Short mmCIF file of C-alpha atoms and ligand atoms in Angstrom, two decimals:
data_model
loop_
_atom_site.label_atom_id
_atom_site.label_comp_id
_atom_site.label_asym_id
_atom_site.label_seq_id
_atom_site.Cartn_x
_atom_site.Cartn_y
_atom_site.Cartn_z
CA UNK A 289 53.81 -20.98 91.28
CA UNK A 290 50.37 -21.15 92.35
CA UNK A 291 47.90 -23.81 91.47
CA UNK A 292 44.45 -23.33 91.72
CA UNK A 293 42.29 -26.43 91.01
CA UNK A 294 39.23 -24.37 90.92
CA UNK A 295 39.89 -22.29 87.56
CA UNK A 296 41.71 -22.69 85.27
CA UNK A 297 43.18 -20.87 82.30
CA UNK A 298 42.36 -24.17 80.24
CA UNK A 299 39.22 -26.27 80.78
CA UNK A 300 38.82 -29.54 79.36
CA UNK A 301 35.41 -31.37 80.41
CA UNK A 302 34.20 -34.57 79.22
CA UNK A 303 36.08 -34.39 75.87
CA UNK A 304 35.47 -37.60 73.64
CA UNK A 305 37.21 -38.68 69.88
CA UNK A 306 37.08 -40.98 67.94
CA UNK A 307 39.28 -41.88 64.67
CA UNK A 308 37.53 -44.43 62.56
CA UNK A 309 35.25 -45.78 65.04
CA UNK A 310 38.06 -46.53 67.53
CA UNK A 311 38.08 -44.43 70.81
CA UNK A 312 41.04 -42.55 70.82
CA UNK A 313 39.66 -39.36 73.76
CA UNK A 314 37.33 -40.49 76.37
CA UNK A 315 35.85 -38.65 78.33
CA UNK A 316 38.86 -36.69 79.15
CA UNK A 317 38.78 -33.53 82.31
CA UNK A 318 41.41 -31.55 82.86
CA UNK A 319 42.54 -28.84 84.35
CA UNK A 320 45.09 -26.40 83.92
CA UNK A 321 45.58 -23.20 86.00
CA UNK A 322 46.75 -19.67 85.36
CA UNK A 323 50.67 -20.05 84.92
CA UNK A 324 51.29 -23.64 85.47
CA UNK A 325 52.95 -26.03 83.37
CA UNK A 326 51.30 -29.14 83.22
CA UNK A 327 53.03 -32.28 81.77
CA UNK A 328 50.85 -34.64 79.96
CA UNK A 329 52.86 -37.74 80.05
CA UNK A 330 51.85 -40.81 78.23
CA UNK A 331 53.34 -43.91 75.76
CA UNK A 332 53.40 -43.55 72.28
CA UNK A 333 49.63 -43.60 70.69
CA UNK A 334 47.51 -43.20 73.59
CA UNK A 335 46.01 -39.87 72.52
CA UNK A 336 48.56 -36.88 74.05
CA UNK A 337 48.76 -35.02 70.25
CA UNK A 338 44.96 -35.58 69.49
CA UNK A 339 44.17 -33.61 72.42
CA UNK A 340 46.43 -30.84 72.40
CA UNK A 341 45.46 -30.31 68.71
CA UNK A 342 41.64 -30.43 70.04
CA UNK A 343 42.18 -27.82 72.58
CA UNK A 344 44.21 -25.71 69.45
CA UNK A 345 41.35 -26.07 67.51
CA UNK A 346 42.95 -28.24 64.78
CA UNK A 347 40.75 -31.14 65.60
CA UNK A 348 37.18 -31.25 66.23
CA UNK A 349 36.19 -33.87 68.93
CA UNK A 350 32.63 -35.33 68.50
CA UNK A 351 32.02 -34.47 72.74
CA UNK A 352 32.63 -32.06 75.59
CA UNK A 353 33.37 -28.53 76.45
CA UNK A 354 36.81 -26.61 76.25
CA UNK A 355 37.17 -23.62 77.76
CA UNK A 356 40.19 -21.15 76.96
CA UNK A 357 40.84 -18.08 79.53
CA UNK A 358 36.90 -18.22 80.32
CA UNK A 359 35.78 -18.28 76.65
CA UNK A 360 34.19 -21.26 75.45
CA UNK A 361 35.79 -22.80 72.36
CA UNK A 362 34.22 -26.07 72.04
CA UNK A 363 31.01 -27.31 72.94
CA UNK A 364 27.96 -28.64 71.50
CA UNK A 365 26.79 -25.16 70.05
CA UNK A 366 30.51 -23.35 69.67
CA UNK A 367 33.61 -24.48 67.68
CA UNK A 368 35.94 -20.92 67.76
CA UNK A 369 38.53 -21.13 65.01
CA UNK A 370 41.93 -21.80 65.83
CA UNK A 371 43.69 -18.36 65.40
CA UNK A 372 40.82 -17.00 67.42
CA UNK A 373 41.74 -19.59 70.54
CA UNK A 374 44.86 -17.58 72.05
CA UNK A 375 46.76 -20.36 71.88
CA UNK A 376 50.25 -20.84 70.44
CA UNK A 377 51.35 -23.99 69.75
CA UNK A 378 55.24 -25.96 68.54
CA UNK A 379 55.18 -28.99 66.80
CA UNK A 380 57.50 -32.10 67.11
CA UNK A 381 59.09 -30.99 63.77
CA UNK A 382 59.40 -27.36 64.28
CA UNK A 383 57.37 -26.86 61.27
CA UNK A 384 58.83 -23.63 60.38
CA UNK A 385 57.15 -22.55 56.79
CA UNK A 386 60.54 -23.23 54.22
CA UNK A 387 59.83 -20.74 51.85
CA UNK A 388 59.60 -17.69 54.19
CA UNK A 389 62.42 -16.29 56.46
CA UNK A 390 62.57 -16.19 60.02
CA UNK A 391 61.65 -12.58 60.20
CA UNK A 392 58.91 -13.71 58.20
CA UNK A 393 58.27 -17.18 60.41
CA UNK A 394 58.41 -15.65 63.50
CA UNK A 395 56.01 -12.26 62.37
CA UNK A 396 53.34 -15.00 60.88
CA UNK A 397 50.74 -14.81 63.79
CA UNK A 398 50.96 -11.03 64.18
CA UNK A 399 47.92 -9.12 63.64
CA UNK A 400 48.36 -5.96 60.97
CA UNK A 401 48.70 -3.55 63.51
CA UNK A 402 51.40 -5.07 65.54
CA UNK A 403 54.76 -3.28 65.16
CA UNK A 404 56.01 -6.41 63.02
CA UNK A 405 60.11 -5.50 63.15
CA UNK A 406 60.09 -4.90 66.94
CA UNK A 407 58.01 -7.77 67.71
CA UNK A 408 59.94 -9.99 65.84
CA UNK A 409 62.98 -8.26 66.85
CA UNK A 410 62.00 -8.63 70.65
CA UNK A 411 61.16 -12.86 70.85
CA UNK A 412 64.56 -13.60 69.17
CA UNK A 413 66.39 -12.09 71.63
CA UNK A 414 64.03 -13.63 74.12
CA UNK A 415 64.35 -17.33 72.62
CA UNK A 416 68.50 -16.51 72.71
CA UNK A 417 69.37 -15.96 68.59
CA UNK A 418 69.37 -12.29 68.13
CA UNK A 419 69.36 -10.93 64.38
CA UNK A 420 68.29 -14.28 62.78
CA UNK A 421 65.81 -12.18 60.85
CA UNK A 422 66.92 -13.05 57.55
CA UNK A 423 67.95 -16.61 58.42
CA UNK A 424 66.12 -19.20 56.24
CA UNK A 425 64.83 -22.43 58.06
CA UNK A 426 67.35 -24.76 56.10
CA UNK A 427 70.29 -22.91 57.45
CA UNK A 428 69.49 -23.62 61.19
CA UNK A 429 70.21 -26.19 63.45
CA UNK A 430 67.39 -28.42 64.84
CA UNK A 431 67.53 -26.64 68.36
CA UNK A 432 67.69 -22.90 66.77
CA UNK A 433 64.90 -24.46 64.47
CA UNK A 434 62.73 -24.85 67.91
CA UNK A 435 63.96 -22.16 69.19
CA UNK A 436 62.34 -19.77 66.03
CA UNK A 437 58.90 -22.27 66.87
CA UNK A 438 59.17 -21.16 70.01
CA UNK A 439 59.51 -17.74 69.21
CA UNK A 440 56.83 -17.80 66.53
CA UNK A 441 54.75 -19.60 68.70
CA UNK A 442 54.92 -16.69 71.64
CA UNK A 443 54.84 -13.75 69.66
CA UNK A 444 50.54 -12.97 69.60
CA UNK A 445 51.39 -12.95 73.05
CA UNK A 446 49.10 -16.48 73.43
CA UNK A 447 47.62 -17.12 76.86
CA UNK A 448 48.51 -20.71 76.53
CA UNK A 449 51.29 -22.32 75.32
CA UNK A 450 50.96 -26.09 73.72
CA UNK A 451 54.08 -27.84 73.55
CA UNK A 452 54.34 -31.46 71.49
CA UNK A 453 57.29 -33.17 72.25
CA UNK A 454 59.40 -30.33 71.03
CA UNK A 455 62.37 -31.76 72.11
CA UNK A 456 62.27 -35.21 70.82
CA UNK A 457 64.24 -34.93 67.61
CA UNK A 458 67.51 -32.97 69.15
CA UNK A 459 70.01 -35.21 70.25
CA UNK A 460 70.84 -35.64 73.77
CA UNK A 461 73.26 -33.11 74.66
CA UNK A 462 71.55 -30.24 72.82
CA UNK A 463 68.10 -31.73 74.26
CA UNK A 464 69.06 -31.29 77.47
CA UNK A 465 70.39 -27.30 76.68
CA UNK A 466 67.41 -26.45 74.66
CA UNK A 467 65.22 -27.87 77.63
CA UNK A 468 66.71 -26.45 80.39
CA UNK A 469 66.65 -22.62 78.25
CA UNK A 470 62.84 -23.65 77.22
CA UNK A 471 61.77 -24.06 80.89
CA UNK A 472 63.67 -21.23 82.23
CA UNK A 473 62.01 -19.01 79.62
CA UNK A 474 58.31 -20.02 79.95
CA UNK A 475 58.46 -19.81 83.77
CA UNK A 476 60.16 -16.61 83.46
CA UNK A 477 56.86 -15.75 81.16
CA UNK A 478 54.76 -17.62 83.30
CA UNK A 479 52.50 -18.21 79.82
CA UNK A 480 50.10 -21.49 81.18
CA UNK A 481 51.64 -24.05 79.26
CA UNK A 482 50.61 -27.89 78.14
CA UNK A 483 53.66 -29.83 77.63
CA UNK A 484 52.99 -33.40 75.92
CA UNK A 485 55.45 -36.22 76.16
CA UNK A 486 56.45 -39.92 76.47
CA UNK A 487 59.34 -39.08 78.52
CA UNK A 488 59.16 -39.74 82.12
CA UNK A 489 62.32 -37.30 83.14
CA UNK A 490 61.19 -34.88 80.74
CA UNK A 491 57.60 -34.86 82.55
CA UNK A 492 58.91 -34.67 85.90
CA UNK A 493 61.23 -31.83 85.13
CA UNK A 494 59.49 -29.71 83.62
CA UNK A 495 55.96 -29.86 84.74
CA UNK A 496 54.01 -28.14 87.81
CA UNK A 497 52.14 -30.90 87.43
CA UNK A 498 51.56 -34.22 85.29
CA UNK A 499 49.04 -35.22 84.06
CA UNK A 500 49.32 -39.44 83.32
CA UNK A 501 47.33 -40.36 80.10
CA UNK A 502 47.00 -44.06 78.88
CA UNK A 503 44.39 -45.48 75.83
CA UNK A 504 42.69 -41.99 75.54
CA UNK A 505 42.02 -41.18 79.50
CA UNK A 506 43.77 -39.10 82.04
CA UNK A 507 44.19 -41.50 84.81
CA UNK A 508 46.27 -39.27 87.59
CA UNK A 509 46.87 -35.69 87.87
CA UNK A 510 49.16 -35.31 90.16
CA UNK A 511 53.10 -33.52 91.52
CA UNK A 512 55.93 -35.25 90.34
CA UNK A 513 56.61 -36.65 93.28
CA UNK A 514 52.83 -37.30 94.19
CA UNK A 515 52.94 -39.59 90.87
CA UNK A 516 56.48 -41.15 91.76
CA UNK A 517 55.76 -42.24 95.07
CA UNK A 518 51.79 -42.60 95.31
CA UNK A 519 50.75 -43.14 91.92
CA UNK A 520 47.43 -44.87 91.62
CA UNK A 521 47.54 -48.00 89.79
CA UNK A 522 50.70 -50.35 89.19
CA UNK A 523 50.78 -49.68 85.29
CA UNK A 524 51.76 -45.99 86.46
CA UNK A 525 54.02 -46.94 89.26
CA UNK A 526 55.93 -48.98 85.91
CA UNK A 527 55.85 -46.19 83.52
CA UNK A 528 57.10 -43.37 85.63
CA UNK A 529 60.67 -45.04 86.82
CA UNK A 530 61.95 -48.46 87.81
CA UNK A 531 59.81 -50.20 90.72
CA UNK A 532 59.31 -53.47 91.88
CA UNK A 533 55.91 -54.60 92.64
CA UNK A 534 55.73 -57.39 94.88
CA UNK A 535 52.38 -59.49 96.32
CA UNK A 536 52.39 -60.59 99.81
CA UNK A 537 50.22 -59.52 102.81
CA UNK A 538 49.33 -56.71 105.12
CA UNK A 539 47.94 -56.50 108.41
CA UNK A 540 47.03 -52.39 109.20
CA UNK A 541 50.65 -50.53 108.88
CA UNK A 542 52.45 -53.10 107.81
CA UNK A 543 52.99 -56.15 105.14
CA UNK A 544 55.08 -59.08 105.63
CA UNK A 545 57.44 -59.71 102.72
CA UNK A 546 60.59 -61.80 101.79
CA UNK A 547 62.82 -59.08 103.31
CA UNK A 548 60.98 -58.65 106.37
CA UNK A 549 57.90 -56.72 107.30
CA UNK A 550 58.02 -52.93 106.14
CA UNK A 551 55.93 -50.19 107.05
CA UNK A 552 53.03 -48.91 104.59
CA UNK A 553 51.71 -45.62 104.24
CA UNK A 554 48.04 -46.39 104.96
CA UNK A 555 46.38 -48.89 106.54
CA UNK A 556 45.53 -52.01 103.96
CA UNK A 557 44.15 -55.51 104.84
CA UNK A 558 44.98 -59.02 102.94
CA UNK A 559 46.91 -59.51 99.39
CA UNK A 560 48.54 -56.25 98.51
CA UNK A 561 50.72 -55.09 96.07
CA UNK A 562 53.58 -52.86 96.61
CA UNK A 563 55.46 -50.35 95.37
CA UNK A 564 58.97 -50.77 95.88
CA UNK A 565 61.58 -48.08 94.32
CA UNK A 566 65.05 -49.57 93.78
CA UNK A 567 66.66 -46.56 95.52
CA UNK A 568 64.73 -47.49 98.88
CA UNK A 569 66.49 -50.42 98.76
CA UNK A 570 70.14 -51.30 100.38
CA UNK A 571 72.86 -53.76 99.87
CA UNK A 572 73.90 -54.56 103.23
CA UNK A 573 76.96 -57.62 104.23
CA UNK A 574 74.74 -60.15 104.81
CA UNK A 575 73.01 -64.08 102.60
CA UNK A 576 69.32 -63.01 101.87
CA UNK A 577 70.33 -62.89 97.41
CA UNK A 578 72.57 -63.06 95.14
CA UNK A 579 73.58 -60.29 92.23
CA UNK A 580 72.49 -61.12 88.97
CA UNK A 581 72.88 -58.48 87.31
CA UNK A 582 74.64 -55.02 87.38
CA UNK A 583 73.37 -52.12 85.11
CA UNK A 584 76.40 -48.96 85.43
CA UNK A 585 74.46 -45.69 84.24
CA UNK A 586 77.55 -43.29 85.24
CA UNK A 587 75.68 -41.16 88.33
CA UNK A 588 74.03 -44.77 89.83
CA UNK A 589 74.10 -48.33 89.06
CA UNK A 590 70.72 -50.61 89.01
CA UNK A 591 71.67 -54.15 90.70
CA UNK A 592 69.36 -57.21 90.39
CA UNK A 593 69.38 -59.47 92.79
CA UNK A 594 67.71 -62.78 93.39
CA UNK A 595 66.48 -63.79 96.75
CA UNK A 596 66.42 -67.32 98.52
CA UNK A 597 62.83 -67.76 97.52
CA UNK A 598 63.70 -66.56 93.77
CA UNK A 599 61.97 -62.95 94.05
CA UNK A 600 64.35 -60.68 92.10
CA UNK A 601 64.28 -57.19 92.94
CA UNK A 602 66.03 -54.19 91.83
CA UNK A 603 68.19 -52.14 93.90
CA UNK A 604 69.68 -48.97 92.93
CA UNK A 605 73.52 -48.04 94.62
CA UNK A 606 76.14 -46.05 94.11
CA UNK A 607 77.92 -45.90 90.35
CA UNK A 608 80.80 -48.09 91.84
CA UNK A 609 79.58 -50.88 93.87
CA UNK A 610 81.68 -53.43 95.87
CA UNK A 611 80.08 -56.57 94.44
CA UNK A 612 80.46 -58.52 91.24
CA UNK A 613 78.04 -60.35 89.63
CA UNK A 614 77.13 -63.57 91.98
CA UNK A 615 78.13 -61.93 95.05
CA UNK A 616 75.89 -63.03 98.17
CA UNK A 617 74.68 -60.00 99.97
CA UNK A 618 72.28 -58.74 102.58
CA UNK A 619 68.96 -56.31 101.72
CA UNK A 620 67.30 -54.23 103.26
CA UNK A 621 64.47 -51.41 102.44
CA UNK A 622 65.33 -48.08 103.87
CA UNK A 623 63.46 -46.25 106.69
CA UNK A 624 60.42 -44.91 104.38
CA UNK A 625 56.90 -45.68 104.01
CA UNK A 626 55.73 -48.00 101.40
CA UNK A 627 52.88 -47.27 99.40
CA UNK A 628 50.67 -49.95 97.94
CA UNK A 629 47.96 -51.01 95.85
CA UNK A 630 45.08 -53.47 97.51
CA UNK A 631 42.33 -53.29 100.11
CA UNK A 632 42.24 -50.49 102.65
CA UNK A 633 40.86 -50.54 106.11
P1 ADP B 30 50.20 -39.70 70.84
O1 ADP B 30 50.42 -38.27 70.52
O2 ADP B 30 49.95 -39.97 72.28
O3 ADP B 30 51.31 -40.58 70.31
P2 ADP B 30 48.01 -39.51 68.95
O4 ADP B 30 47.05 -38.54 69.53
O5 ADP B 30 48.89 -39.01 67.86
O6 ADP B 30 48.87 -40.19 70.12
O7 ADP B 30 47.21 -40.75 68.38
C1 ADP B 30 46.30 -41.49 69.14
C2 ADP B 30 45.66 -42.54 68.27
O8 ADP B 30 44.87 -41.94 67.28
C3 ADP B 30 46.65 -43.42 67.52
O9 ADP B 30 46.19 -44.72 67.53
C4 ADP B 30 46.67 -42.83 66.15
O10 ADP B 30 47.00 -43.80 65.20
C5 ADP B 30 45.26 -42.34 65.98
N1 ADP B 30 45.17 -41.16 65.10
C6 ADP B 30 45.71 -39.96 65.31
N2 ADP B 30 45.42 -39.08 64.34
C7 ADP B 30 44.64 -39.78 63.46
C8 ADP B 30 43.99 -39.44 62.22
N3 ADP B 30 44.07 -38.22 61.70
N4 ADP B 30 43.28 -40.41 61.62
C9 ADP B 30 43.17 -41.66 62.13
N5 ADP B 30 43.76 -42.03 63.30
C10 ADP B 30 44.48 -41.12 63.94
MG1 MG B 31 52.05 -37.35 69.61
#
């Protein structure tokens, strides 16, 4: 995969939208490049749909500049029509059309000149559910139903690929099939692809990149792992996995805290906050805190545990621990850098 922050197959510059007086795009930039799949991760409201339908055209944002495979589609003088963006986009809800077939679904973008049958013919088998032509909608299953958006999505061979949460209404086991088949195809396609959703796993799986988005602004675009263990503000280092975030102070490399004085990934100076990630933390034999709690999630288990001065941190360990609730035990913080948020020097 290559990522090239200089151009992009989808532009996004200084975007702005507003529902109703109330902000809901500011000023967004964004960048995608040729091939990638870029996760736009975000909670519930803050804007992810709004601006995936503005870059499909199906909403008209009051500011900014989107560019499409070097055409211009939006600024202050252009607005290009959505089936004129090369863009193909699946829905939440599938939103396959009831009344037609899936020969007929699938064939819906397709200029008059396309060979229609073959086309058609050639994305099921793609998307997995050959000769489904003269399925109707109400006799598939909700992954085959994303499976035919998928297909109908792909088939005027779009140069980007918009993804809503398209796997939010399958349940888990088929969520985790239909996924795994979705990502396998679009890399295999290597269509540039914009995948929205609220799920953190989801993000990180799937995405070249994510992009974090929070009351209508992209605040880091960054790897997966980039955003896991350096993200940029504490309401990120929250929203992407568990953490604990813990105050005390730092002198250059290091901060002192209540389990000793660990080793920071820059240089910081007075109050600091940071970032601790429950599985670079240990339960060792020892009297520092006591287990108050022990979550069992089948491949881990999250442990709380209270320290002497009342700090409770989370520690992630193996699905079977040794220690029951109210156990005494020993921490300590593995052999990594921490990163943190506060005053550099
Ligand atoms: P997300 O996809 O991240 O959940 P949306 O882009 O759907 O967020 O919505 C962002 C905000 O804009 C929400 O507060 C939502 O209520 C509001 N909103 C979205 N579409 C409309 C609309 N057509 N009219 C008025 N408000 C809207
Ligand atoms: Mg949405």
């Amino acid at each position: 995969m290559k990522v090239n922050s200089e151009f992009g197959d989808v532009m996004v510059e200084g975007v702005s939208k507003t529902f109703d007086g109330e902000t809901v795009l500011a000023k967004i930039d964004l960048k995608v490049a040729s091939s990638e799949i870029l996760s736009l991760l975000g909670p519930s409201g803050c804007g992810k749909t709004t601006l995936l339908r503005s870059i499909a055209g199906l909403e008209n944002p009051e500011e900014g500049k989107i560019t499409i495979c070097d055409q211009i589609v939006l600024d202050n003088e252009v607005s290009i029509a959505p089936e004129k963006r090369k863009v193909g986009m699946v829905f939440q809800d599938a939103a396959l059309f009831p009344h037609m077939t899936v020969e007929q679904n699938v064939a819906y973008g397709l200029k008059k000149s396309d060979p229609k049958k073959q086309r058609v013919s050639e994305l099921l088998e793609i998307v997995g559910l050959p000769n489904f032509e003269k399925r109707r909608p109400e006799t598939l299953s909700g992954g085959q139903k994303q499976r035919i958006a998928l297909a109908r999505a792909l088939a005027p061979r779009p140069s980007v690929l918009l993804l809503d949460e398209p796997f939010s209404n399958l349940d888990s086991a088929l969520r985790i099939e239909v996924r795994a088949e979705v990502n396998r195809l679009i890399s295999e396609l290597g269509v540039t692809t914009i995948f929205v959703t609220h799920d953190q796993d989801e993000a990180f799986l799937l995405g070249d990149r994510v992009a974090v988005m929070n009351n209508g602004k992209i605040l880091q675009v960054d790897s997966p792992s980039i955003i896991y263990e350096k993200p940029s503000n504490n309401w990120i280092a929250s929203f992407v996995g568990a953490v604990n975030l813990i105050t005390c102070k730092a002198s250059g490399h290091k901060a002192e805290t209540p389990i000793g004085f660990l080793k920071l990934d820059q240089h910081y100076e007075g109050d600091v906050e940071l970032v601790l990630r429950p599985e670079n933390l240990m339960l060792t034999n020892g009297d520092d805190a006591e287990i108050e709690i022990i979550e069992y999630y089948g491949h881990d288990s999250l442990v709380t545990v209270k320290l002497n001065d009342g700090t409770k941190l989370k520690v992630r360990t193996a699905p079977a621990t040794a220690h029951l609730k109210g156990d005494r035990v020993g921490l300590e913080h593995k052999d990594v850098e921490v990163s943190a948020f506060g005053k550099t020097s």
